[in-house]
Each structure stands twice: as C-alpha cells, then as structure tokens.
GROMACS .gro file of C-alpha atoms in nm:
model
  246
    1MET     CA    1   2.549   0.184  -4.950
    2ASN     CA    2   2.374   0.442  -4.689
    3ARG     CA    3   2.034   0.396  -4.921
    4ILE     CA    4   2.039   0.042  -4.794
    5ILE     CA    5   2.186   0.027  -4.401
    6LEU     CA    6   1.936   0.307  -4.307
    7PRO     CA    7   1.590   0.148  -4.408
    8GLY     CA    8   1.752  -0.187  -4.272
    9CYS     CA    9   1.866  -0.047  -3.954
   10LEU     CA   10   1.505   0.110  -3.929
   11ALA     CA   11   1.336  -0.187  -3.994
   12LEU     CA   12   1.536  -0.382  -3.740
   13ILE     CA   13   1.444  -0.155  -3.471
   14VAL     CA   14   1.091  -0.166  -3.570
   15PHE     CA   15   1.118  -0.544  -3.569
   16LEU     CA   16   1.286  -0.508  -3.221
   17VAL     CA   17   1.001  -0.307  -3.058
   18ALA     CA   18   0.713  -0.500  -3.205
   19ALA     CA   19   0.857  -0.804  -3.077
   20PHE     CA   20   0.887  -0.674  -2.715
   21ALA     CA   21   0.545  -0.532  -2.715
   22LEU     CA   22   0.430  -0.887  -2.817
   23THR     CA   23   0.664  -1.035  -2.476
   24PRO     CA   24   0.435  -1.243  -2.274
   25ALA     CA   25   0.325  -1.045  -1.938
   26GLY     CA   26   0.414  -1.409  -1.809
   27LEU     CA   27   0.807  -1.319  -1.845
   28LEU     CA   28   0.759  -0.983  -1.712
   29HIS     CA   29   0.617  -1.141  -1.403
   30ARG     CA   30   0.860  -1.467  -1.358
   31TYR     CA   31   1.188  -1.202  -1.371
   32ALA     CA   32   1.091  -0.893  -1.265
   33LEU     CA   33   0.812  -0.941  -0.992
   34GLN     CA   34   0.824  -1.306  -0.831
   35PRO     CA   35   1.148  -1.226  -0.700
   36HIS     CA   36   1.012  -0.962  -0.496
   37GLY     CA   37   0.737  -1.212  -0.362
   38ILE     CA   38   0.438  -1.124  -0.581
   39THR     CA   39   0.260  -1.418  -0.737
   40ALA     CA   40   0.003  -1.421  -0.914
   41GLU     CA   41  -0.298  -1.735  -0.995
   42ARG     CA   42  -0.293  -1.585  -1.345
   43VAL     CA   43  -0.123  -1.365  -1.612
   44THR     CA   44  -0.232  -1.329  -1.974
   45GLY     CA   45  -0.158  -1.011  -2.230
   46THR     CA   46   0.157  -0.889  -2.295
   47VAL     CA   47   0.429  -0.682  -2.108
   48MET     CA   48   0.263  -0.379  -2.280
   49ASP     CA   49  -0.108  -0.431  -2.179
   50GLY     CA   50  -0.104  -0.692  -1.920
   51ARG     CA   51  -0.421  -0.866  -1.652
   52TRP     CA   52  -0.302  -1.027  -1.339
   53GLN     CA   53  -0.581  -1.230  -1.150
   54GLY     CA   54  -0.526  -1.349  -0.799
   55VAL     CA   55  -0.221  -1.132  -0.723
   56HIS     CA   56  -0.069  -1.192  -0.399
   57TRP     CA   57   0.229  -1.036  -0.192
   58GLN     CA   58   0.428  -1.258   0.013
   59GLY     CA   59   0.115  -1.491   0.064
   60ARG     CA   60  -0.131  -1.237   0.106
   61ARG     CA   61  -0.421  -1.167  -0.140
   62LEU     CA   62  -0.466  -0.823  -0.265
   63GLY     CA   63  -0.662  -0.872  -0.593
   64SER     CA   64  -0.658  -0.820  -0.978
   65GLY     CA   65  -0.548  -0.573  -1.185
   66ALA     CA   66  -0.353  -0.460  -1.485
   67ALA     CA   67  -0.001  -0.340  -1.573
   68GLY     CA   68   0.220  -0.216  -1.860
   69LEU     CA   69   0.615  -0.178  -1.863
   70ALA     CA   70   0.726   0.150  -2.009
   71PRO     CA   71   0.973   0.075  -2.320
   72LEU     CA   72   1.168   0.404  -2.228
   73SER     CA   73   1.257   0.266  -1.841
   74LEU     CA   74   1.446  -0.058  -2.001
   75LEU     CA   75   1.668   0.226  -2.115
   76THR     CA   76   1.779   0.352  -1.779
   77GLY     CA   77   1.837   0.021  -1.679
   78GLN     CA   78   1.533   0.054  -1.388
   79PRO     CA   79   1.250  -0.090  -1.533
   80ARG     CA   80   0.925   0.095  -1.474
   81LEU     CA   81   0.541  -0.089  -1.446
   82ARG     CA   82   0.253   0.138  -1.432
   83PHE     CA   83  -0.027  -0.069  -1.240
   84SER     CA   84  -0.382  -0.069  -1.121
   85LEU     CA   85  -0.507  -0.297  -0.862
   86ALA     CA   86  -0.852  -0.391  -0.714
   87GLY     CA   87  -0.987  -0.607  -0.453
   88GLU     CA   88  -1.145  -0.656  -0.147
   89GLY     CA   89  -1.002  -0.394   0.041
   90VAL     CA   90  -0.800  -0.262  -0.168
   91ASP     CA   91  -0.791  -0.002  -0.453
   92LEU     CA   92  -0.445   0.126  -0.611
   93ALA     CA   93  -0.337   0.296  -0.912
   94GLY     CA   94   0.095   0.406  -0.961
   95ASP     CA   95   0.393   0.285  -1.012
   96PHE     CA   96   0.666   0.026  -0.919
   97GLN     CA   97   1.008   0.070  -1.039
   98LEU     CA   98   1.307  -0.196  -1.016
   99SER     CA   99   1.667  -0.108  -0.964
  100GLY     CA  100   1.845  -0.395  -0.889
  101GLN     CA  101   1.772  -0.550  -0.529
  102THR     CA  102   1.553  -0.137  -0.487
  103VAL     CA  103   1.228  -0.123  -0.534
  104ARG     CA  104   1.061   0.212  -0.536
  105LEU     CA  105   0.665   0.249  -0.528
  106THR     CA  106   0.457   0.543  -0.619
  107ILE     CA  107   0.059   0.585  -0.594
  108GLY     CA  108  -0.080   0.941  -0.644
  109GLU     CA  109  -0.421   0.836  -0.473
  110GLY     CA  110  -0.548   0.514  -0.358
  111ARG     CA  111  -0.774   0.365  -0.100
  112ILE     CA  112  -0.714   0.069   0.167
  113VAL     CA  113  -0.922  -0.140   0.432
  114PRO     CA  114  -0.688  -0.201   0.680
  115GLY     CA  115  -0.888  -0.461   0.845
  116ARG     CA  116  -0.846  -0.689   0.519
  117PHE     CA  117  -0.469  -0.737   0.648
  118ILE     CA  118  -0.441  -0.642   0.996
  119ALA     CA  119  -0.626  -0.919   1.250
  120ALA     CA  120  -0.837  -0.755   1.496
  121SER     CA  121  -1.141  -0.873   1.696
  122GLY     CA  122  -1.470  -0.711   1.884
  123GLU     CA  123  -1.514  -0.315   1.830
  124SER     CA  124  -1.138  -0.258   1.689
  125ALA     CA  125  -1.212  -0.481   1.389
  126ALA     CA  126  -1.486  -0.237   1.325
  127LEU     CA  127  -1.210   0.077   1.358
  128LEU     CA  128  -0.997  -0.108   1.105
  129ASN     CA  129  -1.256  -0.204   0.859
  130THR     CA  130  -1.286   0.150   0.781
  131PRO     CA  131  -1.143   0.278   0.426
  132VAL     CA  132  -0.838   0.473   0.458
  133ARG     CA  133  -0.720   0.713   0.148
  134LEU     CA  134  -0.381   0.720   0.074
  135ARG     CA  135  -0.227   1.015  -0.162
  136ASP     CA  136   0.078   1.063  -0.282
  137ILE     CA  137   0.241   0.809  -0.186
  138ASP     CA  138   0.617   0.755  -0.239
  139GLY     CA  139   0.815   0.431  -0.099
  140VAL     CA  140   1.182   0.301  -0.138
  141PHE     CA  141   1.252  -0.053  -0.009
  142ASP     CA  142   1.584  -0.290  -0.051
  143SER     CA  143   1.634  -0.662   0.088
  144THR     CA  144   1.688  -0.463   0.451
  145GLY     CA  145   1.311  -0.332   0.430
  146CYS     CA  146   1.235   0.037   0.466
  147VAL     CA  147   1.476   0.319   0.302
  148SER     CA  148   1.235   0.601   0.239
  149LEU     CA  149   0.849   0.687   0.308
  150SER     CA  150   0.605   0.984   0.257
  151GLY     CA  151   0.279   1.032   0.203
  152ALA     CA  152  -0.048   1.112   0.298
  153LEU     CA  153  -0.369   0.908   0.477
  154SER     CA  154  -0.703   1.008   0.608
  155GLY     CA  155  -1.001   0.793   0.710
  156ASP     CA  156  -1.285   0.823   0.944
  157PRO     CA  157  -1.245   0.465   1.164
  158LEU     CA  158  -1.393   0.630   1.485
  159GLY     CA  159  -1.717   0.751   1.289
  160ALA     CA  160  -1.903   0.449   1.333
  161LEU     CA  161  -1.847   0.438   1.691
  162GLY     CA  162  -1.936   0.759   1.741
  163ALA     CA  163  -2.265   0.708   1.568
  164ARG     CA  164  -2.375   0.400   1.800
  165ALA     CA  165  -2.252   0.620   2.106
  166GLY     CA  166  -2.423   0.943   1.966
  167LEU     CA  167  -2.090   1.115   2.008
  168GLU     CA  168  -1.920   1.313   1.684
  169LEU     CA  169  -1.575   1.207   1.691
  170PRO     CA  170  -1.303   1.355   1.468
  171VAL     CA  171  -1.198   1.246   1.155
  172LEU     CA  172  -0.855   1.091   1.159
  173SER     CA  173  -0.539   1.207   0.924
  174GLY     CA  174  -0.189   1.150   0.891
  175GLU     CA  175   0.168   1.061   0.755
  176LEU     CA  176   0.380   0.770   0.629
  177ALA     CA  177   0.728   0.757   0.729
  178CYS     CA  178   0.997   0.458   0.753
  179ALA     CA  179   1.006   0.385   1.156
  180GLY     CA  180   1.375   0.228   1.118
  181GLN     CA  181   1.384  -0.067   0.850
  182ALA     CA  182   0.998  -0.113   0.900
  183ALA     CA  183   0.735   0.097   0.734
  184GLY     CA  184   0.497   0.340   0.968
  185PHE     CA  185   0.238   0.605   0.999
  186GLY     CA  186   0.139   0.840   1.244
  187PHE     CA  187  -0.217   0.991   1.258
  188ALA     CA  188  -0.403   1.207   1.485
  189GLY     CA  189  -0.731   1.395   1.520
  190SER     CA  190  -0.904   1.610   1.733
  191ASN     CA  191  -1.278   1.813   1.789
  192SER     CA  192  -1.435   1.950   2.087
  193GLN     CA  193  -1.438   1.632   2.258
  194LEU     CA  194  -1.130   1.468   2.250
  195THR     CA  195  -0.783   1.504   2.089
  196LEU     CA  196  -0.611   1.161   1.984
  197ASP     CA  197  -0.265   1.058   1.844
  198GLY     CA  198  -0.153   0.744   1.745
  199HIS     CA  199   0.124   0.564   1.559
  200VAL     CA  200   0.145   0.250   1.392
  201ARG     CA  201   0.464   0.042   1.275
  202LEU     CA  202   0.443  -0.264   0.974
  203ASP     CA  203   0.730  -0.511   1.115
  204GLY     CA  204   0.796  -0.801   0.938
  205PHE     CA  205   0.386  -0.993   0.929
  206ARG     CA  206   0.320  -0.780   1.257
  207ALA     CA  207   0.160  -0.438   1.329
  208GLY     CA  208   0.207  -0.266   1.666
  209TRP     CA  209   0.062   0.036   1.748
  210ARG     CA  210  -0.010   0.264   2.035
  211ILE     CA  211  -0.261   0.522   2.084
  212GLU     CA  212  -0.350   0.811   2.316
  213VAL     CA  213  -0.677   0.969   2.364
  214GLN     CA  214  -0.705   1.311   2.636
  215THR     CA  215  -1.060   1.389   2.642
  216GLU     CA  216  -1.287   1.547   2.969
  217ASP     CA  217  -1.580   1.409   2.821
  218ASP     CA  218  -1.704   1.122   3.035
  219ALA     CA  219  -1.950   0.990   2.822
  220LEU     CA  220  -1.688   0.854   2.630
  221ALA     CA  221  -1.549   0.635   2.868
  222PRO     CA  222  -1.763   0.320   2.843
  223ALA     CA  223  -1.672   0.308   2.449
  224LEU     CA  224  -1.269   0.367   2.535
  225SER     CA  225  -1.273   0.078   2.804
  226GLY     CA  226  -1.447  -0.140   2.546
  227LEU     CA  227  -1.171  -0.078   2.327
  228GLY     CA  228  -0.925  -0.163   2.564
  229PHE     CA  229  -0.810   0.169   2.670
  230SER     CA  230  -0.677   0.225   3.026
  231ARG     CA  231  -0.751   0.570   3.180
  232SER     CA  232  -0.531   0.788   3.376
  233GLY     CA  233  -0.656   1.074   3.473
  234ASP     CA  234  -0.791   1.281   3.142
  235VAL     CA  235  -0.535   1.065   2.900
  236TRP     CA  236  -0.659   0.721   2.825
  237SER     CA  237  -0.404   0.488   2.583
  238ALA     CA  238  -0.374   0.138   2.463
  239GLU     CA  239  -0.120  -0.011   2.289
  240GLY     CA  240  -0.039  -0.376   2.130
  241GLN     CA  241   0.106  -0.601   1.835
  242SER     CA  242  -0.172  -0.748   1.575
  243GLY     CA  243  -0.071  -1.011   1.355
  244LEU     CA  244  -0.124  -0.993   0.960
  245ARG     CA  245  -0.404  -1.179   0.801
  246PRO     CA  246  -0.297  -1.471   0.589
   0.00000   0.00000   0.00000
C-alpha cells in the first residue's frame, strides 16, 4: 500500500507545484497588488516570471518591470514578490512583501529622479531633476501610513547650479525615516563655502520641505535668492510645499 500512496503523493505535489508555476501573473496582480493601489496597463507571464507594462501607483506612472513570487513565502502566509522596475525617473529592484494590510518594501540599491514625481519650476525644477541614489531601503507601511522606514540616499542636485555660478557645491547625503505617519528624509552636505541641512516630508500627495544654508560667501547670494531663499545674517532658509505630479 505504501508503494502506491508515496508515489501518488509525490505526483500530486509535482502537479500542484507545476499548476502554481503556470498561474497567470494577472491573477497575482489583481488580488495582491491592485488592493494596494498598484495598477498596470498590461500584465503577462506567470506568477513565477511575470512582466508588467505601464505600472502606476495611486495613479502615478512608474514605468515597466518584471516580478516573480517566491513560492516558499506562501507557506508563511506572507507572499513575497521580487521585482525590478525601470522607467523615466526610476530604476529600482527589491522585494515587495504582503502581510494582511501591511506592506514591506526592501530595496538594496536604486535610483530615482525626484522631479519626475514632485512638481516644481525654475531653478527648483533643475535641482529635482538630478538623480538620487538609494541604498539599503527597508520600509513598512499599513493603512495608517508609515510604520517604519530606514535607508540612505545621496545625490548631487547642487552640481549644475554650482557649475553655472562657477562654484564648487557639496554632494548631499541623508537618511530615510518615518515622520509621524508620513515618509520623510533628512539630508546634509558641507564644504569650505557652505553648510546645508534640510528635510522633506511626503504627506499624502504633497511634499513639504525646509532647507537651511549657512555661508559667509557673498558670491552665493544671487543663486540662493534665485531659489527663493531668504537671508538672516549668515543663514539662508527656504521652506514650502510641492504637489506630486500626476
């Protein structure tokens, strides 16, 4: 009897695994991703090797990519999707894990162009159109917002501005963190000409920010004034809000 039952069980397991591997990626998208505001213009392939074209989050286009479900993650009740996403202003790869109404996003390395998602004009738009590199991102979000968030970012948004003004401005770096229930990040940079500190809070569909620059170099005055900074002694400051692009 055992000689019959054991091969039968193995055959059933093989059949179930094969059936799962051939499940259309569209089903995964409909039941696991759409409830979290992720849509796509077209989904092809299987849950093990799917392709997503025209990916949008909360109506904002991100690009196109690929994803595959880790089968063993289903045994824990926390499906984990390994993904890559590329488009205009974004190049990311990492894991997307679901646990009830909670989402965990991890990214080893990536790149985004903030100006692709945050509306701005004039010199501010030029600063936001510089790529920002992300590293070791680990964020947990639920229906209330940001639960935990960590990771590093770096970029050179001041480089183009400095080149036009004949100045050498610092590269900026910072850390991601929750700001209450919103996501946010602080950043800083310094060199012999200035020290800069700032923070950004992404709350709903708006980005609130504040930046302070400390410098004794009057050659920076025209550039800082053009960016909307106001001066108090050796400290220049600016703050405001920007809407997210559709």
